[in-house]
Amino acid sequence: MLEIKASQTVKEGSIFGQITTMDHEQLVICHDQATGLKALIGIHNTTLGPALGGTRMWPYASESEAITDVLRLSRGMSFKNALAGLNLGGGKAVIIGDPKLKNEAFLRRFGRFVESLGGRYVTAEDVNMKTSDMEYIAMETRHVTGLPEVKGGAGDPSPVTAFGVYMGMKAAAKKAFGSDSLAGKRIGVQGVGQVGKYLIEYLVKEGAEVLVTDIFEEKLKKVALETGAVSIEPNLIYDLEMDIYAPCALGATINDDTIDRLKCAVIAGGANNQLQDEAKHGQILLDKGIIYAPDFLINAGGVINVGAEYLGGYNRDIVFQQTEKIYDTCLTILQKSAEEKIPAQQAAIQAAQDRIQAMGKVKLSF
Ligand code: NAD
């Protein structure tokens, strides 16, 4: 009998086409007339446990843009959680619209949708969502994490994220320079937000020569003054000679325009989705001999923190110990990348997929 594969029954570009290509379990469409809520919840893979990933609110130009974003982001969470050693799957939610639309009823309605999934998806904050928004969501569901400390949560995950980035950067330095010491290294940090500012503190303390930039001049001046780092114009970051470039602002900063301008030996930063085109730009970095510490590997401190909060018995010391392991994982991935001559991003995705597959087999006997 002719076997018909799922991929043969769906059209390329259709919703099922995208879900099949990226291998998702579920895409949930949430709508509420009364509050104007329009949200999508993407559940990529729950082999390791409940799908954990934040909710992003964004005025997407089209529904297809929002679908692509939620599918891409939830897939990324599966890999991030797997590689961080968490027993959590990958998911993400996007709310379509102007963040000004948010109010108590709107957020609680969204919380009801999360609750309706019975714990298959666990939410947290992401772009344009704050810990205070999580408080409203928590009124309707237990499946939310990243609550403020005063509400029994673990608070802002950024210091943990920054620590993980610092660990990943040291591992990448060891691979590139033979030593993980950052003393005397010239490091450019792009974005002095929540993650950037804590990272800069670690780097300055270790004796690195730190160049910092941000599109908000006041913020930039303040951080430079407080830390002793040298501030530079936003665009200069791509053209200056430096040992390490640390993207800590938005994604896709490694793209067709910037990749040939970069004069660094290492890229290691906290921003999500740094490579505009994962396959193409990952390969170019490998060809150029630039050591790239995969973003989803080294910025996992935040999810380690919110994951620990969700699973219960939160202990900050244990969270930092678990985040410290990013150093070893990063070295292993960079070694695999060098030995197999494959981009580090690809090596990291393979390692994440291997863990998901292996753990799936462990659970077969349930
Ligand atoms: P943030 O909004 O606090 O900081 C981002 C900073 O980047 C802002 O100061 C902004 O002005 C600046 N910026 C924006 N565009 C810029 C540009 N073109 N040039 C220079 N600076 C620019 O965000 P954050 O929480 O620090 O997160 C930074 C990145 O790390 C994001 O990509 C985020 O998705 C990722 N991330 C954050 C966490 C976390 O725990 N906060 C966890 C994982 C990943």
Coordinates of C-alpha atoms and ligand atoms in Angstrom, one line a residue, residues 56 80 126-127 156-159 161 190-196 213-216 219 234 238 247-251 253 270-272 299-300 302-303, ligand 1:
R56 CA 5.0 38.4 23.4
K80 CA 16.7 26.2 24.5
D126 CA 8.5 38.4 26.9
V127 CA 8.6 41.5 24.8
D156 CA 13.4 39.6 37.2
P157 CA 15.3 36.7 35.4
S158 CA 17.7 39.1 33.6
P159 CA 20.6 38.9 36.2
T161 CA 20.4 35.5 31.9
Q190 CA 25.3 46.2 22.0
G191 CA 22.3 47.2 24.2
V192 CA 22.6 48.3 27.8
G193 CA 19.1 47.0 28.8
Q194 CA 18.3 44.5 31.5
V195 CA 20.7 41.8 30.2
G196 CA 23.4 44.1 28.9
T213 CA 26.3 51.2 22.9
D214 CA 22.5 51.8 22.9
I215 CA 20.0 53.8 20.9
F216 CA 18.9 55.5 24.1
K219 CA 20.6 55.2 29.3
P234 CA 25.3 52.5 17.8
Y238 CA 30.0 46.6 13.5
P247 CA 24.7 41.4 20.9
C248 CA 22.3 42.2 23.7
A249 CA 19.6 44.3 22.0
L250 CA 17.4 43.0 19.2
G251 CA 17.7 39.9 17.0
T253 CA 22.0 41.9 13.9
G270 CA 22.1 37.6 25.1
A271 CA 19.8 38.7 22.2
N272 CA 17.5 36.1 20.8
N299 CA 20.9 33.1 27.1
A300 CA 19.1 30.2 28.8
G302 CA 16.3 33.4 32.2
V303 CA 14.3 30.2 31.4
Ligands
NAD1 P1 15.8 45.5 27.2 O1 14.7 46.0 26.4 O2 15.9 45.7 28.6 O3 17.2 46.0 26.5 C1 17.4 46.1 25.2 C2 18.3 47.3 24.9 O4 18.7 47.3 23.6 C3 17.5 48.6 25.2 O5 18.2 49.4 26.1 C4 17.4 49.2 23.8 O6 17.4 50.6 23.8 C5 18.7 48.7 23.1 N1 18.6 48.7 21.7 C6 17.6 48.4 20.8 N2 18.0 48.5 19.5 C7 19.3 48.8 19.6 C8 20.3 49.0 18.6 N3 20.0 49.0 17.3 N4 21.5 49.4 19.0 C9 21.9 49.4 20.3 N5 21.0 49.2 21.3 C10 19.7 48.9 20.9 O7 15.9 43.9 26.9 P2 16.7 42.8 27.7 O8 15.7 42.1 28.6 O9 18.0 43.3 28.1 O10 16.9 41.7 26.5 C11 17.9 41.9 25.5 C12 17.9 40.8 24.5 O11 18.1 39.5 25.2 C13 16.6 40.6 23.8 O12 16.8 40.1 22.5 C14 15.8 39.5 24.6 O13 14.9 38.8 23.8 C15 17.0 38.6 25.0 N6 16.8 37.8 26.2 C16 16.5 38.4 27.4 C17 16.3 37.6 28.5 C18 16.1 38.2 29.8 O14 16.1 37.5 30.8 N7 15.8 39.5 29.9 C19 16.4 36.2 28.4 C20 16.7 35.7 27.2 C21 16.9 36.5 26.1

